[in-house]
Amino acid sequence: MAKKENLKNKLDMFQKETFQYERLEDVLGDRFGRYSKAIIQERAIPDVRDGLKPVQRRILYAMNHMKITSTSQYKKSARVCGEVMGKYHPHGDLSIYEAMVRMSQEWRMSVPLIDMQGNNGSIDGDGPAAMRYTESRLSKNADYLLEDIDKNTVPFIDNFDGEEKEPTVLPAKFPNLLVNGSVGISSGYATYIPTHNLAETIDATIYKIDHPSMTIDELLTIMPGPDFPTGGIVQGINGIKEAFLTGAGTVVVKSKISYEDFGDNQKRIVVTEIPFDTNKQKTVERIDQLRIDRKVDGIQEVRDESDRQGLRIAIDLKKGANEAAILNYLLKNTDLQVNLKYNMVVIRNQRPERLGVLQILDAYIDHQKDVITNRTNYLLQKAQDRLHIVEGLIKMVSILDEVIKTIRESKNKADSKDNLVSKFAFSERQAEAIVTMQLYRLSNTDVTALYEEKEALNKSIVEYNAILNSDKKLLKVIKQELVDMKKNIVTPRRTEIQHEISDLTIDEQDLIQKEQNYFVATRDGYLKRVSIKNYNLSKLNTIKEKDTIVFEGEVSTTDVMLGFTNLGSFVYIPIFKVDECKMKDIGSYINNIATISPIEKLIRVFIISKFDDKTNVLLTTKNGLIKQTKLSDFVVSRYTKDVRAMKLQD
């Protein structure tokens, strides 16, 4: 009995020490909150300082640590992925490789950060080759992000297992967040930051340093809008201004398009630049599908003529087609024109925030102040340490024979150091430097060179102290490095900015290619439009049993059917809205286009080519009512249902 009681007490004690009793909703809320924070900060949202997500930063740092720089040989991408996954990023290798590929794609990055050999995908949406087939190295642009990382410029933290160190941010010698943009989705947050021109962004940063109270209007004179690697045209200055001010706004991105003449007085629409982050192949397929479905009637052929010279989509139009109307339709119904929504959510001070461009520039400038300050402190310490050694070497030269004699008489290296310190008052570090030198170097030491080095070191120390003690000089260093970087990487603007958004009002009639068809309308409301070629092959007209024909004859696709019903209503139906079919088919029911009552019947149909004021329509009833109306009054803007033409008596 005592044993059972003792066992029960042990179990109770184990439960108290091991298990925590909490409400399920509290546990879920707390755990999901932690998970969301990790997703936001550690995976999906970029840091405002260097513009990188953690996986991107880890890739660049790992490649730099492996000495795979822009001047080294290419290495297998799989090797880089393994290094990143094993030391810094304990997630799937596929996500690491996808991030590598994206940073190498010149149609997605304003200045690519990775130089990749092999198939790294395409603007058509083709996937890259497997990581075992491609090779990579850092691009010259990435070198600027990593420059001085070995000079204590940024803080380092332990990696996931505590065996390695990784940077929390890169030095970033240019505002990468604005230049290369970012896209990401996390728990409760999403970010979409378009790319901008490197030279303009640097100029804006320098102007912000000189004018801390810089306005949005001043910013727009330097940096007028986004600049995409795919070019194109951005429309809507108000949207750009709103996005730059608040971090959220919408702009229109339009393809760059021109016209060419070909054939028998025909026109060709040529697309040479498409909106950023759109799939060229899908765009071509969408245009061709519109042609096949006869949504737009004037397109003869669509071809993708892109080659190594650049992107080119050719859209051949039929003779007499309205090229302006067709282009407007394509812009409105395909990705030749898209709305791009800024949503500049970033991590600042370990918290997600939506920032405007001016706030992003401020954060970048503050980061550069920290980087340059840390680097200057590092260089100052190095210079002071070296100066101390040089002063010891100069002192050594003046008593060289005695120093050499002391070293030779000493038992070992440690004894030599002790004797130098005790006899000649050298410091430990000076003595270490002397005994480390070989005897032939001791005797051949050039005192003139030492004095020159001492003078240069003293000058550097004065300069470093001046930078550390003067915010003005610190900012001058930042500006000069930005100017030097801008000179080394030339990036002309590729995207045109237009202040106004084009009006894409479309008159469907303008999209219709004028051609002759054979048209049939029946009393029960069945309509069919047949090509003349098909009509000539078979003139056998099929209609439903007990139905009768109220109209048949040749019409133009630009004509309008005006059909009157037994209930005093009329329907207005453009001929091109009727589906094309064969004579043997029953045709399309009228309610597919314009809704009428189940008991309504068509009693008279007119085909109208032009609605004018000089022509009247006379309506009469069997009870003797008469009404005369101008033909132009029967034009309606919406033809999805019938319209009252004349009120009938009960």
PDB file of N, CA and C in Angstrom, residues 43 161 232 469 474 550:
ATOM      1  N   ARG A  43      11.721  35.713 -42.750  1.00  0.00           N
ATOM      2  CA  ARG A  43      11.561  35.050 -44.039  1.00  0.00           C
ATOM      3  C   ARG A  43      11.023  35.953 -45.143  1.00  0.00           C
ATOM      4  N   ASP A 161      22.589  26.928 -34.879  1.00  0.00           N
ATOM      5  CA  ASP A 161      23.135  25.929 -33.950  1.00  0.00           C
ATOM      6  C   ASP A 161      24.272  26.482 -33.095  1.00  0.00           C
ATOM      7  N   GLY A 232       9.152  49.579 -70.483  1.00  0.00           N
ATOM      8  CA  GLY A 232       7.729  49.897 -70.435  1.00  0.00           C
ATOM      9  C   GLY A 232       7.472  51.357 -70.127  1.00  0.00           C
ATOM     10  N   ASN A 469      34.361  62.712 -35.063  1.00  0.00           N
ATOM     11  CA  ASN A 469      33.979  63.872 -34.249  1.00  0.00           C
ATOM     12  C   ASN A 469      33.145  64.896 -35.005  1.00  0.00           C
ATOM     13  N   LEU A 474      31.373  62.993 -41.658  1.00  0.00           N
ATOM     14  CA  LEU A 474      30.839  61.636 -41.799  1.00  0.00           C
ATOM     15  C   LEU A 474      29.902  61.556 -42.997  1.00  0.00           C
ATOM     16  N   VAL A 550     -38.775  35.254 -89.901  1.00  0.00           N
ATOM     17  CA  VAL A 550     -39.271  36.632 -90.060  1.00  0.00           C
ATOM     18  C   VAL A 550     -38.273  37.492 -90.840  1.00  0.00           C
TER      19      VAL A 550
END
